[in-house]
Amino acid sequence: PMRPYEKDPTKIYAQSFATVRAEARLGRFPEDLQPMAIRLIHACGMVEIADRLAFSPGAMAAGRAALAAGAPVICDCEMVGAGLIRRRLPGTEIIVTLNDARVPDMARDLGTTRSAAAVELWREHIEGAVIAIGNAPTALFHLLERLDEGWPKPALILGFPVGFVGAAESKAELAANPRGCDFVALKGRRGGSAMAAAAVNALAGGISEERA
Amino acid sequence: PMRPYEKDPTKIYAQSFATVRAEARLGRFPEDLQPMAIRLIHACGMVEIADRLAFSPGAMAAGRAALAAGAPVICDCEMVGAGLIRRRLPGTEIIVTLNDARVPDMARDLGTTRSAAAVELWREHIEGAVIAIGNAPTALFHLLERLDEGWPKPALILGFPVGFVGAAESKAELAANPRGCDFVALKGRRGGSAMAAAAVNALAGGISEERA
């Protein structure tokens, strides 16, 4: 027979977060960002990402204020949206434009990826918004280009594109010059929808039982 | 101004997969499993996971045969379902029972997590199915317990629960005794919805442009 395993959601959570607190170097984060760092670690099972998170000191305050003011969360792909704890985001509009019918033609006309073209449709929603990028480096690059051209600024950019072409570079560009926006980003190749969603969920409230 | 970056989806894909093939140790996989290993690496940005994948040699054939026979894909959470490339899975039913209204009461009655209780509702769909677990260790543990009790067998278990309590242990249990099922699992704490979805997507077809 199998060995016994923990089935109590409360205990699972307590033990998980105790492990993260024991193993991860959280001291470099402002106190209000520590819950986001913990959630990010919890989402990926890697305590060492704490050492690779870049952030602006006001990121948590900016994100919370944006949500409190009714700003939308704009995601680069459906998986990020699917990872949001919607009961913690009552009244928050979640916007994903990647599968908009106009995007393939826009991508062709702009000579870029669908993910980057989908950013074009963020324009009317972006001022003061929370941006969560968990997939495509080209979406983050395209956003930064549009901000350089004078687009209104989002309140917070959560930068977690993943992969081998442009992910590290796009997040390094964001961290080096966040264009006046607050931001959190995981340096390097790692990232993903689960982390982007976890970062948004951290804005929305305390640590709870959604994994259980 | 920003440095130029690659915007051509075809080139992004070619360069990504060339990097994975150059850096990851893929020689230990049967040839038909290599595309799944590549997709898994691509989903998380970590070439080193190739060394930590456990699998049965027939996993790819079993999964492909199951889908070809019309078997459903059963996921432990909505994020896995959201990551599936549905146009590649025409006619495949995607089942996620976690948010079924019966689950909270079942979890209380069974003295376990919602994720584990949701597995109870897999019973009538499970024979010959493809199981994709990308979140909850307790879902994998509960499934293994039910298989030990004589439930019909799925064709393939894709084991990617993530985290600090039970993730490594549940996947080690699966790899040590897959209960007569084919399987692929990432040993240790790492895992997640993106990897579970990537594993299913690898069954469904070649490598393509969904990140672009």
Short mmCIF file of C-alpha atoms in Angstrom, two decimals:
data_model
loop_
_atom_site.label_atom_id
_atom_site.label_comp_id
_atom_site.label_asym_id
_atom_site.label_seq_id
_atom_site.Cartn_x
_atom_site.Cartn_y
_atom_site.Cartn_z
CA PRO A 1 0.00 0.00 0.00
CA MET A 2 0.99 3.60 -0.56
CA ARG A 3 2.54 5.60 2.18
CA PRO A 4 0.15 8.09 3.79
CA TYR A 5 0.16 11.62 2.42
CA GLU A 6 -1.14 14.92 3.65
CA LYS A 7 -4.77 15.52 2.67
CA ASP A 8 -5.65 18.51 4.83
CA PRO A 9 -5.63 21.65 2.67
CA THR A 10 -4.82 23.88 5.62
CA LYS A 11 -1.84 21.76 6.60
CA ILE A 12 -0.66 21.47 3.00
CA TYR A 13 -0.66 25.24 2.73
CA ALA A 14 1.01 25.81 6.04
CA GLN A 15 3.73 23.28 5.26
CA SER A 16 4.24 24.64 1.73
CA PHE A 17 4.66 28.20 2.84
CA ALA A 18 6.86 27.21 5.77
CA THR A 19 9.15 25.44 3.30
CA VAL A 20 9.27 28.46 1.04
CA ARG A 21 10.01 30.80 3.95
CA ALA A 22 12.72 28.47 5.23
CA GLU A 23 14.47 27.96 1.89
CA ALA A 24 13.96 31.13 -0.15
CA ARG A 25 15.93 34.34 0.33
CA LEU A 26 13.05 36.76 0.85
CA GLY A 27 14.96 39.46 2.75
CA ARG A 28 15.73 41.44 -0.38
CA PHE A 29 12.06 42.17 -1.05
CA PRO A 30 10.07 45.03 0.42
CA GLU A 31 7.74 43.56 3.01
CA ASP A 32 4.64 44.10 0.88
CA LEU A 33 6.20 42.21 -2.06
CA GLN A 34 7.11 39.13 -0.05
CA PRO A 35 3.67 37.52 -0.47
CA MET A 36 4.03 37.87 -4.24
CA ALA A 37 7.49 36.31 -4.16
CA ILE A 38 6.10 33.44 -2.07
CA ARG A 39 3.21 32.89 -4.45
CA LEU A 40 5.52 32.91 -7.45
CA ILE A 41 7.74 30.31 -5.83
CA HIS A 42 4.72 28.25 -4.88
CA ALA A 43 3.50 28.32 -8.48
CA CYS A 44 6.69 26.85 -9.89
CA GLY A 45 8.23 24.81 -7.07
CA MET A 46 11.57 26.62 -7.29
CA VAL A 47 12.73 28.62 -4.27
CA GLU A 48 15.77 29.89 -6.14
CA ILE A 49 13.69 32.17 -8.39
CA ALA A 50 13.60 34.58 -5.43
CA ASP A 51 17.14 35.52 -6.39
CA ARG A 52 16.16 36.25 -9.99
CA LEU A 53 13.13 38.48 -9.52
CA ALA A 54 13.55 42.07 -10.64
CA PHE A 55 11.05 44.62 -9.35
CA SER A 56 10.32 48.23 -8.64
CA PRO A 57 9.88 48.93 -4.92
CA GLY A 58 6.37 50.29 -5.44
CA ALA A 59 5.09 47.37 -7.51
CA MET A 60 2.71 45.91 -4.95
CA ALA A 61 1.22 49.26 -3.98
CA ALA A 62 0.77 50.22 -7.61
CA GLY A 63 -0.93 46.96 -8.51
CA ARG A 64 -3.25 47.04 -5.54
CA ALA A 65 -4.19 50.64 -6.15
CA ALA A 66 -4.91 49.87 -9.79
CA LEU A 67 -7.25 47.02 -8.95
CA ALA A 68 -8.91 49.06 -6.21
CA ALA A 69 -9.52 51.82 -8.77
CA GLY A 70 -11.26 49.35 -11.08
CA ALA A 71 -8.43 48.87 -13.58
CA PRO A 72 -8.53 45.78 -15.80
CA VAL A 73 -6.01 42.95 -15.87
CA ILE A 74 -4.69 42.46 -19.40
CA CYS A 75 -3.16 39.03 -20.12
CA ASP A 76 -1.15 37.89 -23.12
CA CYS A 77 -2.78 34.47 -23.31
CA GLU A 78 -5.80 32.52 -22.14
CA MET A 79 -3.82 30.38 -19.69
CA VAL A 80 -2.95 33.42 -17.59
CA GLY A 81 -6.61 34.38 -17.44
CA ALA A 82 -7.54 30.81 -16.52
CA GLY A 83 -5.14 30.95 -13.56
CA LEU A 84 -6.68 34.02 -11.97
CA ILE A 85 -8.75 33.51 -8.84
CA ARG A 86 -11.77 35.37 -10.05
CA ARG A 87 -13.65 35.38 -6.77
CA ARG A 88 -10.77 37.48 -5.43
CA LEU A 89 -11.12 39.90 -8.32
CA PRO A 90 -14.78 40.90 -8.10
CA GLY A 91 -15.59 43.50 -10.69
CA THR A 92 -12.17 43.32 -12.32
CA GLU A 93 -12.30 42.98 -16.08
CA ILE A 94 -9.91 40.34 -17.45
CA ILE A 95 -8.84 41.12 -21.00
CA VAL A 96 -7.19 38.65 -23.40
CA THR A 97 -7.01 39.80 -27.01
CA LEU A 98 -4.85 37.01 -28.47
CA ASN A 99 -7.76 35.16 -30.02
CA ASP A 100 -9.49 38.24 -31.38
CA ALA A 101 -10.45 37.56 -35.00
CA ARG A 102 -8.53 40.65 -36.19
CA VAL A 103 -5.19 39.49 -34.80
CA PRO A 104 -3.89 37.18 -37.55
CA ASP A 105 -4.29 39.87 -40.22
CA MET A 106 -2.76 42.48 -37.94
CA ALA A 107 0.22 40.22 -37.31
CA ARG A 108 0.74 39.80 -41.05
CA ASP A 109 0.41 43.53 -41.72
CA LEU A 110 2.76 44.46 -38.88
CA GLY A 111 5.25 41.73 -39.75
CA THR A 112 5.25 40.31 -36.27
CA THR A 113 3.79 37.53 -34.15
CA ARG A 114 0.15 37.14 -33.21
CA SER A 115 1.07 37.75 -29.58
CA ALA A 116 2.67 41.09 -30.45
CA ALA A 117 -0.18 42.09 -32.75
CA ALA A 118 -2.66 41.33 -29.97
CA VAL A 119 -0.98 44.06 -27.91
CA GLU A 120 -2.31 46.61 -30.41
CA LEU A 121 -5.79 45.87 -29.07
CA TRP A 122 -4.67 46.73 -25.53
CA ARG A 123 -4.38 50.42 -26.43
CA GLU A 124 -7.80 51.56 -25.27
CA HIS A 125 -7.61 49.62 -22.00
CA ILE A 126 -4.01 50.15 -20.99
CA GLU A 127 -3.98 53.37 -19.03
CA GLY A 128 -3.54 52.43 -15.37
CA ALA A 129 -4.04 48.72 -16.09
CA VAL A 130 -2.25 45.68 -14.71
CA ILE A 131 -0.44 43.81 -17.49
CA ALA A 132 0.33 40.11 -17.01
CA ILE A 133 2.58 38.53 -19.64
CA GLY A 134 3.14 34.82 -19.10
CA ASN A 135 3.93 33.50 -22.53
CA ALA A 136 5.29 35.60 -25.36
CA PRO A 137 8.49 37.64 -25.34
CA THR A 138 7.29 39.47 -28.45
CA ALA A 139 4.24 40.74 -26.54
CA LEU A 140 6.49 42.34 -23.93
CA PHE A 141 8.82 43.77 -26.57
CA HIS A 142 5.90 45.18 -28.54
CA LEU A 143 4.41 46.75 -25.42
CA LEU A 144 7.71 48.44 -24.58
CA GLU A 145 7.95 49.79 -28.12
CA ARG A 146 4.47 51.26 -27.94
CA LEU A 147 5.23 52.83 -24.56
CA ASP A 148 8.31 54.41 -26.13
CA GLU A 149 6.02 55.84 -28.80
CA GLY A 150 3.89 57.52 -26.19
CA TRP A 151 1.10 55.12 -25.33
CA PRO A 152 -0.58 55.77 -21.96
CA LYS A 153 1.15 53.92 -19.16
CA PRO A 154 -0.12 50.85 -17.38
CA ALA A 155 0.17 50.89 -13.58
CA LEU A 156 2.12 47.64 -13.36
CA ILE A 157 3.81 45.25 -15.77
CA LEU A 158 4.16 41.65 -14.59
CA GLY A 159 6.77 40.21 -16.95
CA PHE A 160 6.96 36.43 -17.10
CA PRO A 161 7.43 35.46 -20.74
CA VAL A 162 9.23 32.13 -21.04
CA GLY A 163 11.56 30.46 -23.46
CA PHE A 164 14.72 30.54 -25.49
CA VAL A 165 14.26 33.43 -27.92
CA GLY A 166 13.66 36.87 -26.47
CA ALA A 167 12.37 35.92 -23.04
CA ALA A 168 15.54 36.84 -21.15
CA GLU A 169 16.14 39.82 -23.42
CA SER A 170 12.63 41.28 -23.15
CA LYS A 171 12.64 41.03 -19.35
CA ALA A 172 16.12 42.55 -19.16
CA GLU A 173 14.87 45.46 -21.27
CA LEU A 174 11.88 45.93 -18.96
CA ALA A 175 14.05 45.84 -15.85
CA ALA A 176 16.63 48.21 -17.33
CA ASN A 177 14.00 50.72 -18.42
CA PRO A 178 10.47 50.19 -17.13
CA ARG A 179 9.25 53.31 -18.97
CA GLY A 180 7.94 54.88 -15.78
CA CYS A 181 5.81 51.85 -14.90
CA ASP A 182 6.06 49.69 -11.83
CA PHE A 183 7.07 46.14 -12.65
CA VAL A 184 7.96 42.66 -11.45
CA ALA A 185 9.80 40.27 -13.78
CA LEU A 186 11.66 36.99 -13.57
CA LYS A 187 15.04 37.37 -15.22
CA GLY A 188 16.22 34.72 -17.64
CA ARG A 189 14.46 32.05 -19.62
CA ARG A 190 12.05 30.87 -16.98
CA GLY A 191 8.54 32.20 -16.56
CA GLY A 192 5.13 31.10 -17.70
CA SER A 193 1.41 31.54 -17.32
CA ALA A 194 1.25 30.07 -13.84
CA MET A 195 3.75 32.62 -12.56
CA ALA A 196 2.04 35.53 -14.31
CA ALA A 197 -1.29 34.44 -12.83
CA ALA A 198 0.26 33.97 -9.39
CA ALA A 199 1.61 37.51 -9.50
CA VAL A 200 -1.85 38.89 -10.24
CA ASN A 201 -3.40 36.70 -7.57
CA ALA A 202 -0.89 38.07 -5.08
CA LEU A 203 -2.22 41.56 -5.74
CA ALA A 204 -5.72 40.36 -5.06
CA GLY A 205 -5.28 39.02 -1.57
CA GLY A 206 -3.60 36.83 0.97
CA ILE A 207 -2.27 33.36 0.48
CA SER A 208 -4.93 30.69 0.42
CA GLU A 209 -6.01 27.28 -0.65
CA GLU A 210 -6.48 27.30 -4.40
CA ARG A 211 -3.90 24.55 -4.92
CA ALA A 212 -5.65 22.25 -2.44
CA PRO B 1 15.97 52.84 -28.92
CA MET B 2 15.56 49.18 -28.18
CA ARG B 3 17.76 46.64 -29.83
CA PRO B 4 16.04 44.73 -32.63
CA TYR B 5 14.42 41.44 -31.72
CA GLU B 6 13.15 38.50 -33.71
CA LYS B 7 9.54 38.94 -34.83
CA ASP B 8 9.20 36.13 -37.35
CA PRO B 9 7.27 33.25 -35.77
CA THR B 10 8.92 30.67 -38.00
CA LYS B 11 12.39 31.87 -37.09
CA ILE B 12 11.51 32.13 -33.40
CA TYR B 13 10.40 28.51 -33.46
CA ALA B 14 13.36 27.28 -35.41
CA GLN B 15 15.79 29.08 -33.12
CA SER B 16 13.98 27.91 -29.97
CA PHE B 17 14.01 24.29 -30.95
CA ALA B 18 17.58 24.47 -32.20
CA THR B 19 18.59 25.76 -28.76
CA VAL B 20 16.71 22.98 -27.01
CA ARG B 21 18.24 20.34 -29.24
CA ALA B 22 21.72 21.78 -28.72
CA GLU B 23 21.49 22.07 -24.94
CA ALA B 24 19.18 19.29 -23.72
CA ARG B 25 20.19 15.68 -23.32
CA LEU B 26 17.53 14.04 -25.46
CA GLY B 27 19.37 10.82 -26.27
CA ARG B 28 17.83 8.94 -23.35
CA PHE B 29 14.31 9.22 -24.79
CA PRO B 30 12.75 6.88 -27.31
CA GLU B 31 12.61 8.71 -30.61
CA ASP B 32 8.86 9.14 -30.51
CA LEU B 33 9.04 10.77 -27.06
CA GLN B 34 11.63 13.36 -28.04
CA PRO B 35 9.04 15.82 -29.40
CA MET B 36 7.25 15.67 -26.03
CA ALA B 37 10.49 16.29 -24.16
CA ILE B 38 11.22 19.25 -26.43
CA ARG B 39 7.75 20.70 -25.92
CA LEU B 40 8.03 20.30 -22.16
CA ILE B 41 11.36 22.13 -22.16
CA HIS B 42 9.94 24.82 -24.41
CA ALA B 43 7.02 25.33 -22.01
CA CYS B 44 9.24 26.03 -19.00
CA GLY B 45 12.50 27.38 -20.42
CA MET B 46 14.62 24.78 -18.61
CA VAL B 47 16.65 22.35 -20.70
CA GLU B 48 17.78 20.48 -17.60
CA ILE B 49 14.34 18.99 -16.99
CA ALA B 50 15.20 16.47 -19.71
CA ASP B 51 17.30 14.73 -17.09
CA ARG B 52 14.42 14.53 -14.62
CA LEU B 53 11.65 13.14 -16.80
CA ALA B 54 10.46 9.66 -15.89
CA PHE B 55 8.48 7.76 -18.51
CA SER B 56 7.34 4.41 -19.76
CA PRO B 57 8.76 3.56 -23.19
CA GLY B 58 5.30 3.19 -24.73
CA ALA B 59 3.93 6.50 -23.42
CA MET B 60 3.75 8.33 -26.73
CA ALA B 61 2.19 5.43 -28.61
CA ALA B 62 -0.35 4.87 -25.84
CA GLY B 63 -1.38 8.52 -25.73
CA ARG B 64 -1.67 8.82 -29.48
CA ALA B 65 -3.69 5.65 -29.74
CA ALA B 66 -6.01 6.84 -27.00
CA LEU B 67 -6.70 10.14 -28.73
CA ALA B 68 -7.14 8.40 -32.08
CA ALA B 69 -9.70 6.10 -30.45
CA GLY B 70 -11.70 9.09 -29.23
CA ALA B 71 -10.62 9.02 -25.60
CA PRO B 72 -11.06 12.17 -23.53
CA VAL B 73 -8.33 14.24 -21.92
CA ILE B 74 -9.00 14.65 -18.20
CA CYS B 75 -7.27 17.61 -16.52
CA ASP B 76 -6.93 18.42 -12.82
CA CYS B 77 -7.49 22.15 -13.27
CA GLU B 78 -8.79 24.72 -15.71
CA MET B 79 -5.34 26.08 -16.56
CA VAL B 80 -4.31 22.77 -18.12
CA GLY B 81 -7.44 22.78 -20.25
CA ALA B 82 -6.78 26.38 -21.26
CA GLY B 83 -3.31 25.42 -22.49
CA LEU B 84 -4.50 22.72 -24.87
CA ILE B 85 -4.39 23.52 -28.60
CA ARG B 86 -7.96 22.60 -29.31
CA ARG B 87 -7.73 22.83 -33.08
CA ARG B 88 -5.23 19.97 -32.82
CA LEU B 89 -7.67 17.93 -30.76
CA PRO B 90 -10.76 17.90 -32.96
CA GLY B 91 -13.46 15.80 -31.40
CA THR B 92 -11.52 15.21 -28.20
CA GLU B 93 -13.53 15.85 -25.07
CA ILE B 94 -11.63 17.89 -22.45
CA ILE B 95 -12.87 17.13 -18.93
CA VAL B 96 -12.16 19.25 -15.84
CA THR B 97 -14.23 18.38 -12.79
CA LEU B 98 -12.53 20.62 -10.20
CA ASN B 99 -15.23 23.27 -10.27
CA ASP B 100 -18.15 20.85 -10.28
CA ALA B 101 -20.66 22.01 -7.68
CA ARG B 102 -20.52 18.64 -5.90
CA VAL B 103 -16.80 18.78 -5.22
CA PRO B 104 -16.62 20.90 -2.03
CA ASP B 105 -19.04 18.61 -0.19
CA MET B 106 -17.27 15.53 -1.51
CA ALA B 107 -13.96 16.89 -0.29
CA ARG B 108 -15.39 17.44 3.18
CA ASP B 109 -16.98 13.99 3.28
CA LEU B 110 -13.81 12.27 2.06
CA GLY B 111 -11.56 14.32 4.33
CA THR B 112 -9.36 15.42 1.48
CA THR B 113 -8.69 18.32 -0.87
CA ARG B 114 -11.03 19.57 -3.56
CA SER B 115 -8.53 18.47 -6.18
CA ALA B 116 -8.56 14.90 -4.86
CA ALA B 117 -12.33 14.84 -4.49
CA ALA B 118 -12.67 16.01 -8.09
CA VAL B 119 -10.93 12.78 -9.15
CA GLU B 120 -13.99 10.86 -7.94
CA LEU B 121 -15.89 12.38 -10.86
CA TRP B 122 -13.34 10.99 -13.33
CA ARG B 123 -14.54 7.43 -12.69
CA GLU B 124 -16.98 7.11 -15.57
CA HIS B 125 -14.59 8.70 -18.10
CA ILE B 126 -11.29 7.19 -17.08
CA GLU B 127 -11.04 3.93 -18.96
CA GLY B 128 -8.52 4.45 -21.74
CA ALA B 129 -8.34 8.21 -21.12
CA VAL B 130 -5.38 10.56 -21.11
CA ILE B 131 -4.91 12.10 -17.65
CA ALA B 132 -3.08 15.44 -17.37
CA ILE B 133 -2.24 16.57 -13.84
CA GLY B 134 -0.53 19.97 -13.72
CA ASN B 135 -1.39 21.29 -10.31
CA ALA B 136 -2.34 19.13 -7.35
CA PRO B 137 -0.25 16.33 -5.84
CA THR B 138 -3.34 15.11 -3.98
CA ALA B 139 -5.12 14.54 -7.30
CA LEU B 140 -2.34 12.22 -8.43
CA PHE B 141 -2.21 10.43 -5.08
CA HIS B 142 -5.98 9.98 -5.07
CA LEU B 143 -5.95 8.62 -8.61
CA LEU B 144 -3.27 6.08 -7.70
CA GLU B 145 -5.30 4.98 -4.68
CA ARG B 146 -8.39 4.46 -6.81
CA LEU B 147 -6.39 2.49 -9.37
CA ASP B 148 -5.13 0.29 -6.52
CA GLU B 149 -8.78 -0.30 -5.60
CA GLY B 150 -9.56 -1.57 -9.07
CA TRP B 151 -10.73 1.41 -11.10
CA PRO B 152 -10.47 0.96 -14.87
CA LYS B 153 -7.12 2.09 -16.17
CA PRO B 154 -6.39 5.25 -18.13
CA ALA B 155 -4.15 4.84 -21.17
CA LEU B 156 -1.64 7.46 -20.08
CA ILE B 157 -0.93 9.49 -16.97
CA LEU B 158 0.91 12.77 -17.51
CA GLY B 159 2.13 13.66 -14.02
CA PHE B 160 3.19 17.28 -13.51
CA PRO B 161 1.88 18.36 -10.10
CA VAL B 162 4.03 21.12 -8.66
CA GLY B 163 5.09 22.31 -5.24
CA PHE B 164 6.54 21.57 -1.88
CA VAL B 165 4.13 19.09 -0.28
CA GLY B 166 3.52 15.82 -2.06
CA ALA B 167 4.55 16.82 -5.58
CA ALA B 168 7.87 14.97 -5.58
CA GLU B 169 6.38 12.11 -3.56
CA SER B 170 3.32 11.59 -5.75
CA LYS B 171 5.38 11.55 -8.94
CA ALA B 172 7.92 9.17 -7.38
CA GLU B 173 5.04 6.87 -6.47
CA LEU B 174 3.72 7.00 -10.05
CA ALA B 175 7.16 6.28 -11.52
CA ALA B 176 7.84 3.44 -9.09
CA ASN B 177 4.48 1.80 -9.74
CA PRO B 178 2.45 3.12 -12.65
CA ARG B 179 -0.31 0.58 -11.99
CA GLY B 180 -0.09 -0.84 -15.49
CA CYS B 181 -0.55 2.55 -17.15
CA ASP B 182 1.83 4.34 -19.43
CA PHE B 183 3.13 7.56 -17.95
CA VAL B 184 5.38 10.58 -18.23
CA ALA B 185 6.25 12.59 -15.11
CA LEU B 186 8.71 15.25 -14.05
CA LYS B 187 10.47 14.14 -10.89
CA GLY B 188 10.82 16.56 -8.02
CA ARG B 189 9.03 19.75 -7.06
CA ARG B 190 8.78 21.30 -10.49
CA GLY B 191 5.83 20.90 -12.82
CA GLY B 192 2.74 22.91 -13.56
CA SER B 193 -0.16 23.44 -15.89
CA ALA B 194 1.93 24.64 -18.81
CA MET B 195 3.96 21.44 -18.75
CA ALA B 196 0.91 19.20 -18.41
CA ALA B 197 -0.71 21.00 -21.33
CA ALA B 198 2.48 20.80 -23.39
CA ALA B 199 2.59 17.04 -22.83
CA VAL B 200 -0.93 16.65 -24.17
CA ASN B 201 -0.22 18.97 -27.07
CA ALA B 202 2.78 16.82 -27.96
CA LEU B 203 0.45 13.84 -28.36
CA ALA B 204 -1.72 15.86 -30.70
CA GLY B 205 0.84 16.76 -33.29
CA GLY B 206 4.09 18.27 -34.40
CA ILE B 207 5.79 21.31 -33.01
CA SER B 208 4.28 24.56 -34.19
CA GLU B 209 3.67 28.21 -33.58
CA GLU B 210 1.40 28.57 -30.62
CA ARG B 211 3.95 30.61 -28.67
CA ALA B 212 4.40 33.10 -31.48
#
